[in-house]
mmCIF file of C-alpha atoms and ligand atoms in Angstrom:
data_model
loop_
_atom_site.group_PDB
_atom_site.id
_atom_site.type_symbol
_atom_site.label_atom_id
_atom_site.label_comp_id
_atom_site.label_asym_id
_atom_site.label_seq_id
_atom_site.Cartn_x
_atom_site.Cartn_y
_atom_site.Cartn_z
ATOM 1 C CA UNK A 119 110.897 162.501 168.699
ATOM 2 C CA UNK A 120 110.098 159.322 166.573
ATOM 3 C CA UNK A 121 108.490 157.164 169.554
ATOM 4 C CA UNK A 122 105.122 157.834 168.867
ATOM 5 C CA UNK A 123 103.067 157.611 165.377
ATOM 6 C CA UNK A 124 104.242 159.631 162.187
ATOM 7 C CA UNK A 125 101.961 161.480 160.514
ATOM 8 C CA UNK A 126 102.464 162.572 157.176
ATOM 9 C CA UNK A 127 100.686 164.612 154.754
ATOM 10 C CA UNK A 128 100.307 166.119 151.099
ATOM 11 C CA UNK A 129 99.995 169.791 150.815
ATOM 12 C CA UNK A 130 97.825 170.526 147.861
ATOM 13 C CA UNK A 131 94.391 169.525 148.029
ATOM 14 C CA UNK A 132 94.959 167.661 150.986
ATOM 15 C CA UNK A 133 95.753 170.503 154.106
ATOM 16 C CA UNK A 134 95.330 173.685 151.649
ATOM 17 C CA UNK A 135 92.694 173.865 149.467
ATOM 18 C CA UNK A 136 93.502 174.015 145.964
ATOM 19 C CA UNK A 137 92.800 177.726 144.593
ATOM 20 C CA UNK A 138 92.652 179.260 141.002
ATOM 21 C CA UNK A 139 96.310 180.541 141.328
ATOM 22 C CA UNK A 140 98.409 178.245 143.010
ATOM 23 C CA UNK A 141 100.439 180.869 144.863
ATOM 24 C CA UNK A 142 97.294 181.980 147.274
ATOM 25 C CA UNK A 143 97.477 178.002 148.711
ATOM 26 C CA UNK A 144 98.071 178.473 152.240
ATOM 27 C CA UNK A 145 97.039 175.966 155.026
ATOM 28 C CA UNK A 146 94.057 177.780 156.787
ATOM 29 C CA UNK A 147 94.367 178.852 160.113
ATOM 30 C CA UNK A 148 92.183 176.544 161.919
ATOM 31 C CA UNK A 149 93.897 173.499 160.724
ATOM 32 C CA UNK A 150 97.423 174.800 161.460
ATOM 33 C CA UNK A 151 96.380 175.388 164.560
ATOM 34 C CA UNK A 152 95.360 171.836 165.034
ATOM 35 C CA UNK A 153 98.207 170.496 163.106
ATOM 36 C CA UNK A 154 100.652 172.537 165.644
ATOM 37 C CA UNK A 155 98.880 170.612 168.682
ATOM 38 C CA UNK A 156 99.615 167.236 167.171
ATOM 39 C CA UNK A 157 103.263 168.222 165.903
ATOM 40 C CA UNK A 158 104.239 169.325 169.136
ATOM 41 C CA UNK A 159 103.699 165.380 170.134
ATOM 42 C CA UNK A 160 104.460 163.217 167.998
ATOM 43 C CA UNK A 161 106.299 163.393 164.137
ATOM 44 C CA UNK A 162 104.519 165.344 161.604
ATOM 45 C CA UNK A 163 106.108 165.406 157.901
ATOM 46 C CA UNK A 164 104.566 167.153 155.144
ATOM 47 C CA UNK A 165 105.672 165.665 151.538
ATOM 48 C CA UNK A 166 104.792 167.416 148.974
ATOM 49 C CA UNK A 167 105.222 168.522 144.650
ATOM 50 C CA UNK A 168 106.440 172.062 145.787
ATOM 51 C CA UNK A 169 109.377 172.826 146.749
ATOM 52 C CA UNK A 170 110.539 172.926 150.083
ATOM 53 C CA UNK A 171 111.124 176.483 149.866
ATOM 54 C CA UNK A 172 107.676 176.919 148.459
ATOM 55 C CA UNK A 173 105.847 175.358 150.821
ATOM 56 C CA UNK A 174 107.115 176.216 153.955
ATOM 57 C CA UNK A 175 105.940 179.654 154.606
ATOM 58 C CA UNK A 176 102.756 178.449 153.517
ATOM 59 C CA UNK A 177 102.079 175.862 156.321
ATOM 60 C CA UNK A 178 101.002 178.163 159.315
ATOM 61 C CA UNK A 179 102.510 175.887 161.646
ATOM 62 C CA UNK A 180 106.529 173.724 161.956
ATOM 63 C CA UNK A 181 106.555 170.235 161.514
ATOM 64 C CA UNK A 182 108.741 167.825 161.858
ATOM 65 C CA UNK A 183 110.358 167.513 158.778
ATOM 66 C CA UNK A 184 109.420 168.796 155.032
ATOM 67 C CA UNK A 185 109.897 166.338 151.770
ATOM 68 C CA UNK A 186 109.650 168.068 148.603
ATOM 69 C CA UNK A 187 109.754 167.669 144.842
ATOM 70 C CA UNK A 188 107.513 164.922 144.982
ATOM 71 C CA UNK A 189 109.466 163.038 147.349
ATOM 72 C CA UNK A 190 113.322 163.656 145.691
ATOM 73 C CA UNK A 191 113.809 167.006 147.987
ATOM 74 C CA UNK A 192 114.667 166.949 151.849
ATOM 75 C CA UNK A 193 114.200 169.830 153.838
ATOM 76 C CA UNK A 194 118.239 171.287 154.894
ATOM 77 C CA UNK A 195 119.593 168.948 152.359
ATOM 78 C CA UNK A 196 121.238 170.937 149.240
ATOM 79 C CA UNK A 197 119.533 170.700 145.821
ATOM 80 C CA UNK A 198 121.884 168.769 143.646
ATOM 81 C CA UNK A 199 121.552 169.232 140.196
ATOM 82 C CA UNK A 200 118.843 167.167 138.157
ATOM 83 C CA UNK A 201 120.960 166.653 134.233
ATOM 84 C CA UNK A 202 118.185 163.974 133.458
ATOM 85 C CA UNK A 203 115.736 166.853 133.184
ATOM 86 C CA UNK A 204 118.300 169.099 130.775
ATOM 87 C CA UNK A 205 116.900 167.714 127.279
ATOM 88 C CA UNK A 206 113.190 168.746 129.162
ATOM 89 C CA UNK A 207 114.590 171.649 129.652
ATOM 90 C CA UNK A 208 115.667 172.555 126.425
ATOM 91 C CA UNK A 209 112.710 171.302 124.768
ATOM 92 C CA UNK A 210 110.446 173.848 126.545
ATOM 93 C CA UNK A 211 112.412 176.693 126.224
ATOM 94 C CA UNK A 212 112.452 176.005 122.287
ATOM 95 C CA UNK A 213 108.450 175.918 122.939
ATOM 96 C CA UNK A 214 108.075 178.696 125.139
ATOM 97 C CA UNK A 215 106.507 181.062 122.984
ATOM 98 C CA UNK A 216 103.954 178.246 121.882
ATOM 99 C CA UNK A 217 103.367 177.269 125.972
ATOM 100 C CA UNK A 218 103.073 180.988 126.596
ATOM 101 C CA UNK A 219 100.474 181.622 123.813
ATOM 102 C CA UNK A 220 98.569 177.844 125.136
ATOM 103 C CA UNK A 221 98.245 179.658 129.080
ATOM 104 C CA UNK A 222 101.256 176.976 130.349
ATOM 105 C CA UNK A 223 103.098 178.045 132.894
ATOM 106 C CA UNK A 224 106.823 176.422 133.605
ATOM 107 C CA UNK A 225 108.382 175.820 137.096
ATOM 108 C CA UNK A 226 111.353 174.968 137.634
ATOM 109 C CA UNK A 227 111.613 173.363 140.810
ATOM 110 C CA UNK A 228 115.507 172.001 140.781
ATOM 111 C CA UNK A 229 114.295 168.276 141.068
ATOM 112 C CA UNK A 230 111.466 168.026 138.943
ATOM 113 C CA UNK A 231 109.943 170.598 136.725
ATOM 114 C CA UNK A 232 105.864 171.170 136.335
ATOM 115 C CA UNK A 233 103.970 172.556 133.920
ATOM 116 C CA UNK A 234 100.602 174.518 135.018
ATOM 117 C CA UNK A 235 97.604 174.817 132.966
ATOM 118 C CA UNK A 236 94.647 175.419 135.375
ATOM 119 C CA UNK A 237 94.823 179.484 134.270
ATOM 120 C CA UNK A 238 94.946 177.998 130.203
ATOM 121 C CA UNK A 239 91.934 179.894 128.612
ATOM 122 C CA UNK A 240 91.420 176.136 127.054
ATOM 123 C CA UNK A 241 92.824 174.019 129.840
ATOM 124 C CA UNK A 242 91.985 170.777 127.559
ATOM 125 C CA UNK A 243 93.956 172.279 124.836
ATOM 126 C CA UNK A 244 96.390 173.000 126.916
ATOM 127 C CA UNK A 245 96.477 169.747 128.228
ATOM 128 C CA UNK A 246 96.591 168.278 124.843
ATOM 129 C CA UNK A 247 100.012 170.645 123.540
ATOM 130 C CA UNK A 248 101.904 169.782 126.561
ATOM 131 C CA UNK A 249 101.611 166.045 126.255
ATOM 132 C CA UNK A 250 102.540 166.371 122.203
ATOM 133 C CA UNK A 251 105.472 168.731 123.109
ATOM 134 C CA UNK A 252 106.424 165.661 125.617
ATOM 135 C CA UNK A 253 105.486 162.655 123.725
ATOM 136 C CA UNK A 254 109.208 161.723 122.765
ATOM 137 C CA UNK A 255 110.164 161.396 126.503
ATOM 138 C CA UNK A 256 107.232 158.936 127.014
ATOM 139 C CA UNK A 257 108.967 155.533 126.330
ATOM 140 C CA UNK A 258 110.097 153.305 128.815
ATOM 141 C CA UNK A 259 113.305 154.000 128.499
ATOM 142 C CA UNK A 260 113.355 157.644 129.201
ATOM 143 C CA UNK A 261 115.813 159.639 131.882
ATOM 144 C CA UNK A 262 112.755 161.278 132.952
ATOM 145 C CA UNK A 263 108.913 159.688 134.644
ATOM 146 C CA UNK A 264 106.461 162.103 132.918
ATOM 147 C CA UNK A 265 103.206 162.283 135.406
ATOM 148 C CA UNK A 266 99.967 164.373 135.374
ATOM 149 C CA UNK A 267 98.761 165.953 138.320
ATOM 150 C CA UNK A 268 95.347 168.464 139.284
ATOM 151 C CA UNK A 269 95.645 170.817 136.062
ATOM 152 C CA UNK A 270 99.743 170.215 135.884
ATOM 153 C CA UNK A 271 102.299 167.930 134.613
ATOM 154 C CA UNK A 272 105.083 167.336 136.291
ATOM 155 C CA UNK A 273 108.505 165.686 134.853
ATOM 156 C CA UNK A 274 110.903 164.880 137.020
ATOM 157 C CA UNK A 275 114.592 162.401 136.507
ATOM 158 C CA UNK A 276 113.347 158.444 136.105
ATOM 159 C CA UNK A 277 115.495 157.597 139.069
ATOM 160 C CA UNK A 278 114.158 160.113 141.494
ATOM 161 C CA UNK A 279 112.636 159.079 144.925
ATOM 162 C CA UNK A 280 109.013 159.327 145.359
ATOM 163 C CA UNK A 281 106.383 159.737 148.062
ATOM 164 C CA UNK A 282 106.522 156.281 148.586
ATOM 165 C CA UNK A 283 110.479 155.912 148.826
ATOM 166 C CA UNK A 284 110.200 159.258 150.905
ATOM 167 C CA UNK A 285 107.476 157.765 153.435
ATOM 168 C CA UNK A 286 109.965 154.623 153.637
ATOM 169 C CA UNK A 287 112.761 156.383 154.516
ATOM 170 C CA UNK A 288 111.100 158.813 156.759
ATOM 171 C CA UNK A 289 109.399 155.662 158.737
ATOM 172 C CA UNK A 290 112.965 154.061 159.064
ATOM 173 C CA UNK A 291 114.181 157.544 160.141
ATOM 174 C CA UNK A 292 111.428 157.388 163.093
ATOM 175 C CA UNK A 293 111.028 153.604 164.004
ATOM 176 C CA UNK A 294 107.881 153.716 163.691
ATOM 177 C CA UNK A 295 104.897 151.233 162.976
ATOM 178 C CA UNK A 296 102.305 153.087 163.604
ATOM 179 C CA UNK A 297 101.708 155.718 160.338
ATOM 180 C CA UNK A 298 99.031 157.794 158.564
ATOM 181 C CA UNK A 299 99.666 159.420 155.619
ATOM 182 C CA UNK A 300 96.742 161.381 153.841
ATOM 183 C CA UNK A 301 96.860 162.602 150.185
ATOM 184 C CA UNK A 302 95.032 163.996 147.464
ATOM 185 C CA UNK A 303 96.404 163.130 144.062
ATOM 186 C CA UNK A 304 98.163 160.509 141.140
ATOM 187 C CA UNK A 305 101.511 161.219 142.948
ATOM 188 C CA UNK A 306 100.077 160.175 146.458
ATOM 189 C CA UNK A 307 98.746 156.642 144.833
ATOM 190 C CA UNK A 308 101.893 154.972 144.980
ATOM 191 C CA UNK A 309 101.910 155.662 148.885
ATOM 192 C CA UNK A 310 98.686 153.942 149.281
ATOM 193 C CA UNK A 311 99.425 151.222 146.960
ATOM 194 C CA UNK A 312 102.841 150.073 148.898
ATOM 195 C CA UNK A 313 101.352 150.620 151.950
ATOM 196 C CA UNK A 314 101.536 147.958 154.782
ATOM 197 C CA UNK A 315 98.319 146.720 156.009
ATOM 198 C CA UNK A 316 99.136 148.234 159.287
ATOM 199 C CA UNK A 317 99.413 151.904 157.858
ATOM 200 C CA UNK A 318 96.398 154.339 158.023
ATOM 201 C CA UNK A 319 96.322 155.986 154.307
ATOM 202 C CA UNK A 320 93.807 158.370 153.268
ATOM 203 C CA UNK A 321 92.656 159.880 149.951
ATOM 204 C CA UNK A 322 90.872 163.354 150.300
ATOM 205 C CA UNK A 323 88.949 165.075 147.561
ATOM 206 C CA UNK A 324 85.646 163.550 145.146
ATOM 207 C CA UNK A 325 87.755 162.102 142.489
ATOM 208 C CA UNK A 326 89.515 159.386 144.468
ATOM 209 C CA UNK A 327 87.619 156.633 142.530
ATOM 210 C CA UNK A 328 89.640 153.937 142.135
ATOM 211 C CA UNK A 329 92.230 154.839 144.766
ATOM 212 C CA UNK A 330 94.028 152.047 146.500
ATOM 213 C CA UNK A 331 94.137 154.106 150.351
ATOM 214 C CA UNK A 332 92.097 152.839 152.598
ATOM 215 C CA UNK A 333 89.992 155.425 153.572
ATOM 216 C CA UNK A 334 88.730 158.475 151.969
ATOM 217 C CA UNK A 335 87.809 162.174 152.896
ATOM 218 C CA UNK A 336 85.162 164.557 150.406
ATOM 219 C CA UNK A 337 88.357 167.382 150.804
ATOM 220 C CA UNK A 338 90.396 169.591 153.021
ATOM 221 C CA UNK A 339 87.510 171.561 154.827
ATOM 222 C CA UNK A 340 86.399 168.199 156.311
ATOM 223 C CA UNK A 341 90.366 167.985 157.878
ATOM 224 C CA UNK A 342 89.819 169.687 161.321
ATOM 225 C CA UNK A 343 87.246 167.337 162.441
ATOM 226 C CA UNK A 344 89.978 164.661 161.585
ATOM 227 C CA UNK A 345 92.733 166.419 163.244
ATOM 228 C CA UNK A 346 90.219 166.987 166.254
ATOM 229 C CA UNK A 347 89.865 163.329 166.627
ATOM 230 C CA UNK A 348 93.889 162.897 166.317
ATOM 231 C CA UNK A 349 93.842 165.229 168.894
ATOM 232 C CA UNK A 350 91.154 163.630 171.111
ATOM 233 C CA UNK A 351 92.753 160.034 170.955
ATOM 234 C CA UNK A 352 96.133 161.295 171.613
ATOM 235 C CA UNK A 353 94.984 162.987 174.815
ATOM 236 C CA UNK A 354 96.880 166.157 173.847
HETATM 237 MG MG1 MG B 183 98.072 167.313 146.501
#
């Protein structure tokens, strides 16, 4: 399966366009059609901040393999439970009512939890009362790796994987060298940072200033013609 290159990408902003409530985010159709054409042929991984439960039924198409949870979560591996994030936990359901009344919105994904302000009424004020609600799990020291996201902050155990430590291990799963791996957000950046020079990493979406991928995309609705091209050079 591995032989060829792996091709990896971010769900949010990167294949689905991000929408005003995050459960419409699908994968359009004419992209999972394209992306169905290039995982039939070679290894296509989607790693995402969703669950994998979440995002599967949301991709159109089957890849290869699904990472989720920001990179702690493989697809037919059991959820294990997270006790770094328990003291979170407890903290925020002491503040519920104050979340609730701010427009915050709490998932609980298992590995990581997030907290959603993009329906807030004041999203900046929002913004502001979940990062004082969180400010004593800030210090270096913490069990938990606080870190913002497009209208969301997500907390998740210090010692959990990432995207990077998932696109390692999914590269030494394939035996690969050749490997793209497109993304849209802070929790793609440390993929692109630990890159090899040999990897093809994209950043899609206008506010990728300062990015350290290689090459950038304005967003999602200019994927197909990329995907066309993936098709085109892979003869498929
Ligand atoms: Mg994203």
């Amino acid at each position: 399966m591995c032989q060829r290159a792996l091709l990896a990408f971010d769900f949010d902003g990167t294949l689905a366009p991000i929408v005003a409530h995050a459960d419409d985010a699908r994968v359009p159709d004419a992209l999972a059609r394209r992306l169905a054409v290039l995982a039939a042929a070679q290894p296509l991984a989607i790693i995402t901040g969703r669950s994998v439960a979440d995002v599967v039924g949301r991709l159109g198409f089957r890849p290869w393999t699904v990472v989720g949870n920001h990179g702690a979560e493989q697809a037919g591996v059991p959820l294990r439970p997270a006790p770094a994030l328990d003291a979170v936990r407890s903290l925020l359901a002491g503040a519920a009512p104050m979340l609730t009344a701010a427009g915050v919105g709490l998932e609980d994904k298992g590995l990581s939890l997030a907290l959603h302000y993009r329906e807030a009424a004041d999203p900046e004020a929002a913004r502001r009362a979940i990062d004082a609600l969180l400010q004593p799990h800030q210090d270096a020291g913490s069990a938990v790796r606080i870190f913002g996201g497009k209208m969301v902050v997500n907390v998740a155990p210090a010692d959990a994987p990432d995207k990077a430590h998932a696109m390692r291990r999914l590269v030494e799963r394939c035996g690969v060298g050749a490997v793209f791996f497109a993304g849209d957000d802070a929790n793609d950046e440390p993929v692109f940072s630990g890159a090899p020079p040999q990897w093809v990493t994209l950043r899609v979406g206008p506010d990728g200033h300062g990015t350290a991928a290689r090459f950038a995309l304005p967003g999602p609705e200019d994927m197909a013609a990329l995907l066309d091209e993936m098709i085109r050079l892979g003869d498929l």
